[in-house]
Amino acid sequence: DSGVTQTPKHLITATGQRVTLRCSPRSGDLSVYWYQQSLDQGLQFLIQYYNGEERAKGNILERFSAQQFPDLHSELNLSSLELGDSALYFCASSVGPTGEETQYFGPGTRLLVL
Amino acid sequence: AQSVTQPDIHITVSEGASLELRCNYSYGATPYLFWYVQSPGQGLQLLLKYFSGDTLVQGIKGFEAEFKRSQSSFNLRKPSVHWSDAAEYFCAVGARNYGGSQGNLIFGKGTKLSVKP
């Protein structure tokens, strides 16, 4: 158990819908990362937050957004869902914001868009 | 741009045999390097990491990896594979932007390991 929790574990929805994925980082970690894992793209970085502020953006679509709340949990919002958004979404956390920090991954949320 | 290449998509080894999974990275400076393992239906678990110092690093579950700057490689090894090692293995490099404040990982495509009894 990494100490990072993600809910829900599975999500099935329809095209055009909007969903929210939730992540609670390890106790004491200030940085949260979101990654998308799909068969064709592999593991892709979406967005990073550190202590409530956006730190870096990766290959995140405009239909997707995220935020980190004062209690440091984070939510990833996916809207106008398309079939291609079906993937495993991971949240990871680390103490600090930089690349030398070890990132601990949650179990992921598996999203299926029908 | 930073990138990670894992040339082997799928490897099959016999239980008890040795294992080496290859990883090559493209990065301008000394990278932060990681190996993660993902079992079916599970999240990513950190096996080991290299930041600096001794180029041979030891990890959990009997794994080790060697950083070779001249070859831009960070290969993962295990002297004797167990059936429970069957999983997918990901090599990653810690990204760094110009200001040094970005921390995301750049992953390779992964190598799936199958273990024959």
mmCIF file of C-alpha atoms in Angstrom:
data_model
loop_
_atom_site.group_PDB
_atom_site.id
_atom_site.type_symbol
_atom_site.label_atom_id
_atom_site.label_comp_id
_atom_site.label_asym_id
_atom_site.label_seq_id
_atom_site.Cartn_x
_atom_site.Cartn_y
_atom_site.Cartn_z
ATOM 1 C CA ASP A 1 0.000 0.000 0.000
ATOM 2 C CA SER A 2 1.563 3.247 -1.194
ATOM 3 C CA GLY A 3 -0.584 5.471 1.013
ATOM 4 C CA VAL A 4 -2.104 7.195 -2.009
ATOM 5 C CA THR A 5 -5.819 6.603 -2.380
ATOM 6 C CA GLN A 6 -7.949 7.036 -5.467
ATOM 7 C CA THR A 7 -11.680 6.854 -5.907
ATOM 8 C CA PRO A 8 -13.571 5.437 -7.593
ATOM 9 C CA LYS A 9 -11.731 2.301 -8.601
ATOM 10 C CA HIS A 10 -13.858 1.783 -11.698
ATOM 11 C CA LEU A 11 -16.040 4.151 -13.661
ATOM 12 C CA ILE A 12 -18.275 3.391 -16.619
ATOM 13 C CA THR A 13 -19.939 6.251 -18.403
ATOM 14 C CA ALA A 14 -21.185 7.373 -21.798
ATOM 15 C CA THR A 15 -19.718 9.648 -24.421
ATOM 16 C CA GLY A 16 -20.375 13.308 -23.786
ATOM 17 C CA GLN A 17 -20.567 12.899 -20.031
ATOM 18 C CA ARG A 18 -18.425 14.433 -17.312
ATOM 19 C CA VAL A 19 -16.690 12.592 -14.487
ATOM 20 C CA THR A 20 -14.540 13.506 -11.495
ATOM 21 C CA LEU A 21 -11.682 11.387 -10.240
ATOM 22 C CA ARG A 22 -10.417 11.922 -6.731
ATOM 23 C CA CYS A 23 -6.982 11.455 -5.211
ATOM 24 C CA SER A 24 -5.697 11.733 -1.654
ATOM 25 C CA PRO A 25 -1.905 11.956 -1.424
ATOM 26 C CA ARG A 26 0.279 10.327 1.191
ATOM 27 C CA SER A 27 0.367 12.115 4.490
ATOM 28 C CA GLY A 28 2.926 14.902 4.290
ATOM 29 C CA ASP A 29 3.180 14.945 0.496
ATOM 30 C CA LEU A 30 2.529 18.319 -1.083
ATOM 31 C CA SER A 31 2.870 17.400 -4.732
ATOM 32 C CA VAL A 32 0.239 15.544 -6.745
ATOM 33 C CA TYR A 33 0.615 14.258 -10.285
ATOM 34 C CA TRP A 34 -1.957 12.835 -12.659
ATOM 35 C CA TYR A 35 -1.033 10.303 -15.320
ATOM 36 C CA GLN A 36 -3.037 8.537 -17.987
ATOM 37 C CA GLN A 37 -2.227 4.988 -19.038
ATOM 38 C CA SER A 38 -3.644 3.731 -22.311
ATOM 39 C CA LEU A 39 -2.677 0.898 -24.616
ATOM 40 C CA ASP A 40 -1.645 3.143 -27.482
ATOM 41 C CA GLN A 41 -0.018 6.030 -25.601
ATOM 42 C CA GLY A 42 1.433 4.254 -22.593
ATOM 43 C CA LEU A 43 1.901 6.256 -19.403
ATOM 44 C CA GLN A 44 1.501 9.941 -20.080
ATOM 45 C CA PHE A 45 1.865 12.798 -17.652
ATOM 46 C CA LEU A 46 -1.178 15.061 -17.499
ATOM 47 C CA ILE A 47 -0.691 17.683 -14.805
ATOM 48 C CA GLN A 48 1.145 18.456 -11.566
ATOM 49 C CA TYR A 49 0.078 20.437 -8.525
ATOM 50 C CA TYR A 50 2.225 21.496 -5.641
ATOM 51 C CA ASN A 51 0.730 22.846 -2.437
ATOM 52 C CA GLY A 52 -2.424 23.947 -4.194
ATOM 53 C CA GLU A 53 -0.851 25.532 -7.240
ATOM 54 C CA GLU A 54 -0.475 24.178 -10.729
ATOM 55 C CA ARG A 55 3.180 23.395 -11.336
ATOM 56 C CA ALA A 56 3.410 21.752 -14.724
ATOM 57 C CA LYS A 57 1.231 20.610 -17.572
ATOM 58 C CA GLY A 58 1.795 17.692 -19.842
ATOM 59 C CA ASN A 59 -0.398 16.196 -22.522
ATOM 60 C CA ILE A 60 -3.640 17.262 -20.920
ATOM 61 C CA LEU A 61 -6.591 17.955 -23.161
ATOM 62 C CA GLU A 62 -8.552 21.183 -22.824
ATOM 63 C CA ARG A 63 -11.584 19.075 -21.884
ATOM 64 C CA PHE A 64 -9.703 17.950 -18.796
ATOM 65 C CA SER A 65 -9.001 20.048 -15.733
ATOM 66 C CA ALA A 66 -7.713 19.485 -12.248
ATOM 67 C CA GLN A 67 -7.299 21.213 -8.938
ATOM 68 C CA GLN A 68 -5.690 20.631 -5.581
ATOM 69 C CA PHE A 69 -7.628 21.653 -2.518
ATOM 70 C CA PRO A 70 -6.371 23.154 0.775
ATOM 71 C CA ASP A 71 -6.396 19.707 2.379
ATOM 72 C CA LEU A 72 -4.113 18.647 -0.515
ATOM 73 C CA HIS A 73 -6.470 16.159 -2.098
ATOM 74 C CA SER A 74 -6.839 16.563 -5.824
ATOM 75 C CA GLU A 75 -9.571 16.061 -8.367
ATOM 76 C CA LEU A 76 -9.282 15.448 -12.075
ATOM 77 C CA ASN A 77 -12.321 16.492 -14.065
ATOM 78 C CA LEU A 78 -12.905 14.950 -17.477
ATOM 79 C CA SER A 79 -15.682 16.424 -19.592
ATOM 80 C CA SER A 80 -17.263 15.824 -23.004
ATOM 81 C CA LEU A 81 -15.915 12.322 -22.768
ATOM 82 C CA GLU A 82 -14.929 10.441 -25.884
ATOM 83 C CA LEU A 83 -14.313 6.755 -26.471
ATOM 84 C CA GLY A 84 -10.599 7.457 -26.616
ATOM 85 C CA ASP A 85 -10.599 8.747 -23.061
ATOM 86 C CA SER A 86 -11.033 5.196 -21.813
ATOM 87 C CA ALA A 87 -7.885 4.528 -19.830
ATOM 88 C CA LEU A 88 -6.393 3.951 -16.418
ATOM 89 C CA TYR A 89 -5.827 7.218 -14.580
ATOM 90 C CA PHE A 90 -3.168 7.276 -11.914
ATOM 91 C CA CYS A 91 -2.490 9.777 -9.244
ATOM 92 C CA ALA A 92 0.944 9.978 -7.649
ATOM 93 C CA SER A 93 2.288 12.061 -4.817
ATOM 94 C CA SER A 94 5.666 13.194 -3.570
ATOM 95 C CA VAL A 95 6.970 15.394 -0.811
ATOM 96 C CA GLY A 96 8.398 18.109 -3.025
ATOM 97 C CA PRO A 97 7.861 19.372 -6.547
ATOM 98 C CA THR A 98 11.002 18.310 -8.367
ATOM 99 C CA GLY A 99 12.175 15.316 -10.344
ATOM 100 C CA GLU A 100 14.425 13.894 -7.664
ATOM 101 C CA GLU A 101 11.501 13.174 -5.399
ATOM 102 C CA THR A 102 10.183 9.643 -5.268
ATOM 103 C CA GLN A 103 6.642 9.451 -6.532
ATOM 104 C CA TYR A 104 4.219 7.040 -4.935
ATOM 105 C CA PHE A 105 1.356 5.866 -7.089
ATOM 106 C CA GLY A 106 -2.210 5.138 -6.200
ATOM 107 C CA PRO A 107 -4.058 2.052 -7.477
ATOM 108 C CA GLY A 108 -5.654 3.995 -10.310
ATOM 109 C CA THR A 109 -9.152 4.651 -11.587
ATOM 110 C CA ARG A 110 -10.167 2.629 -14.608
ATOM 111 C CA LEU A 111 -12.446 4.680 -16.837
ATOM 112 C CA LEU A 112 -14.527 3.082 -19.551
ATOM 113 C CA VAL A 113 -16.399 5.363 -21.910
ATOM 114 C CA LEU A 114 -19.138 3.629 -23.920
ATOM 115 C CA ALA B 1 13.234 16.418 -25.419
ATOM 116 C CA GLN B 2 13.654 13.875 -22.677
ATOM 117 C CA SER B 3 12.665 10.336 -23.603
ATOM 118 C CA VAL B 4 12.932 6.773 -22.392
ATOM 119 C CA THR B 5 13.206 3.693 -24.591
ATOM 120 C CA GLN B 6 12.553 0.163 -23.508
ATOM 121 C CA PRO B 7 13.438 -1.881 -26.584
ATOM 122 C CA ASP B 8 11.834 -5.123 -25.455
ATOM 123 C CA ILE B 9 8.047 -5.192 -25.406
ATOM 124 C CA HIS B 10 7.792 -8.724 -24.057
ATOM 125 C CA ILE B 11 10.353 -11.050 -22.491
ATOM 126 C CA THR B 12 9.894 -14.632 -21.345
ATOM 127 C CA VAL B 13 12.343 -16.255 -18.962
ATOM 128 C CA SER B 14 12.362 -19.522 -17.076
ATOM 129 C CA GLU B 15 11.945 -19.488 -13.336
ATOM 130 C CA GLY B 16 15.363 -19.410 -11.712
ATOM 131 C CA ALA B 17 17.033 -17.849 -14.749
ATOM 132 C CA SER B 18 18.660 -14.450 -14.691
ATOM 133 C CA LEU B 19 16.924 -11.376 -16.043
ATOM 134 C CA GLU B 20 18.009 -8.132 -17.639
ATOM 135 C CA LEU B 21 15.538 -5.526 -18.817
ATOM 136 C CA ARG B 22 16.931 -2.768 -20.970
ATOM 137 C CA CYS B 23 16.322 0.939 -20.638
ATOM 138 C CA ASN B 24 17.879 3.808 -22.575
ATOM 139 C CA TYR B 25 17.196 7.438 -21.885
ATOM 140 C CA SER B 26 17.724 10.690 -23.670
ATOM 141 C CA TYR B 27 18.560 13.551 -21.373
ATOM 142 C CA GLY B 28 21.015 16.424 -21.392
ATOM 143 C CA ALA B 29 22.206 16.300 -17.814
ATOM 144 C CA THR B 30 22.473 13.700 -15.069
ATOM 145 C CA PRO B 31 19.019 12.205 -14.943
ATOM 146 C CA TYR B 32 16.943 10.951 -12.095
ATOM 147 C CA LEU B 33 16.114 7.358 -13.039
ATOM 148 C CA PHE B 34 13.512 4.985 -11.734
ATOM 149 C CA TRP B 35 12.206 1.481 -12.274
ATOM 150 C CA TYR B 36 8.590 0.720 -11.430
ATOM 151 C CA VAL B 37 6.687 -2.555 -11.588
ATOM 152 C CA GLN B 38 3.013 -2.953 -12.345
ATOM 153 C CA SER B 39 1.237 -6.212 -11.600
ATOM 154 C CA PRO B 40 -2.028 -6.911 -13.428
ATOM 155 C CA GLY B 41 -4.783 -4.648 -12.165
ATOM 156 C CA GLN B 42 -2.429 -2.905 -9.777
ATOM 157 C CA GLY B 43 -0.777 0.446 -9.463
ATOM 158 C CA LEU B 44 2.908 1.178 -9.938
ATOM 159 C CA GLN B 45 5.358 0.132 -7.275
ATOM 160 C CA LEU B 46 8.825 1.639 -7.069
ATOM 161 C CA LEU B 47 11.586 -0.962 -7.398
ATOM 162 C CA LEU B 48 14.607 1.315 -7.211
ATOM 163 C CA LYS B 49 15.905 4.738 -8.120
ATOM 164 C CA TYR B 50 19.141 6.458 -9.065
ATOM 165 C CA PHE B 51 19.863 10.068 -8.271
ATOM 166 C CA SER B 52 23.639 10.223 -7.908
ATOM 167 C CA GLY B 53 26.604 8.405 -6.423
ATOM 168 C CA ASP B 54 27.168 4.674 -6.760
ATOM 169 C CA THR B 55 26.059 3.660 -10.229
ATOM 170 C CA LEU B 56 24.879 0.238 -9.072
ATOM 171 C CA VAL B 57 21.702 0.581 -7.072
ATOM 172 C CA GLN B 58 19.880 -2.060 -5.118
ATOM 173 C CA GLY B 59 16.149 -2.231 -4.911
ATOM 174 C CA ILE B 60 13.394 -4.283 -3.454
ATOM 175 C CA LYS B 61 12.595 -7.898 -4.319
ATOM 176 C CA GLY B 62 16.227 -8.650 -5.197
ATOM 177 C CA PHE B 63 16.414 -6.267 -8.160
ATOM 178 C CA GLU B 64 19.362 -4.068 -9.022
ATOM 179 C CA ALA B 65 20.099 -1.598 -11.788
ATOM 180 C CA GLU B 66 23.250 -0.075 -13.159
ATOM 181 C CA PHE B 67 23.536 3.474 -14.468
ATOM 182 C CA LYS B 68 25.932 3.744 -17.408
ATOM 183 C CA ARG B 69 26.313 7.329 -18.504
ATOM 184 C CA SER B 70 28.416 6.435 -21.559
ATOM 185 C CA GLN B 71 25.627 4.231 -22.868
ATOM 186 C CA SER B 72 22.712 6.332 -21.569
ATOM 187 C CA SER B 73 21.375 3.161 -20.028
ATOM 188 C CA PHE B 74 19.810 2.056 -16.779
ATOM 189 C CA ASN B 75 19.247 -1.681 -17.133
ATOM 190 C CA LEU B 76 17.371 -3.674 -14.515
ATOM 191 C CA ARG B 77 18.713 -7.052 -13.423
ATOM 192 C CA LYS B 78 17.808 -9.926 -11.191
ATOM 193 C CA PRO B 79 19.995 -13.012 -10.759
ATOM 194 C CA SER B 80 17.162 -15.507 -10.292
ATOM 195 C CA VAL B 81 13.603 -14.835 -11.372
ATOM 196 C CA HIS B 82 10.610 -16.062 -9.399
ATOM 197 C CA TRP B 83 7.169 -16.764 -10.838
ATOM 198 C CA SER B 84 5.823 -13.848 -8.806
ATOM 199 C CA ASP B 85 8.041 -11.461 -10.796
ATOM 200 C CA ALA B 86 5.731 -11.787 -13.803
ATOM 201 C CA ALA B 87 4.503 -8.231 -14.349
ATOM 202 C CA GLU B 88 5.114 -5.186 -16.479
ATOM 203 C CA TYR B 89 8.212 -3.127 -15.784
ATOM 204 C CA PHE B 90 8.563 0.551 -16.502
ATOM 205 C CA CYS B 91 11.707 2.620 -16.661
ATOM 206 C CA ALA B 92 11.249 6.339 -16.047
ATOM 207 C CA VAL B 93 13.280 9.524 -15.969
ATOM 208 C CA GLY B 94 12.469 12.482 -13.764
ATOM 209 C CA ALA B 95 11.661 15.456 -15.976
ATOM 210 C CA ARG B 96 13.248 18.757 -15.329
ATOM 211 C CA ASN B 97 12.294 22.039 -16.902
ATOM 212 C CA TYR B 98 14.621 24.979 -17.188
ATOM 213 C CA GLY B 99 13.749 26.267 -13.752
ATOM 214 C CA GLY B 100 14.075 22.864 -12.158
ATOM 215 C CA SER B 101 10.669 23.050 -10.593
ATOM 216 C CA GLN B 102 8.897 20.397 -12.624
ATOM 217 C CA GLY B 103 8.868 16.888 -11.332
ATOM 218 C CA ASN B 104 6.840 14.643 -13.547
ATOM 219 C CA LEU B 105 8.139 11.293 -14.749
ATOM 220 C CA ILE B 106 8.650 10.352 -18.368
ATOM 221 C CA PHE B 107 8.002 6.667 -18.820
ATOM 222 C CA GLY B 108 9.116 4.102 -21.314
ATOM 223 C CA LYS B 109 6.501 1.940 -22.995
ATOM 224 C CA GLY B 110 7.157 -0.887 -20.576
ATOM 225 C CA THR B 111 8.423 -4.462 -20.825
ATOM 226 C CA LYS B 112 6.070 -7.284 -20.019
ATOM 227 C CA LEU B 113 7.808 -10.141 -18.245
ATOM 228 C CA SER B 114 6.441 -13.667 -18.419
ATOM 229 C CA VAL B 115 7.969 -16.428 -16.296
ATOM 230 C CA LYS B 116 7.957 -20.059 -17.446
ATOM 231 C CA PRO B 117 7.773 -22.735 -14.756
#
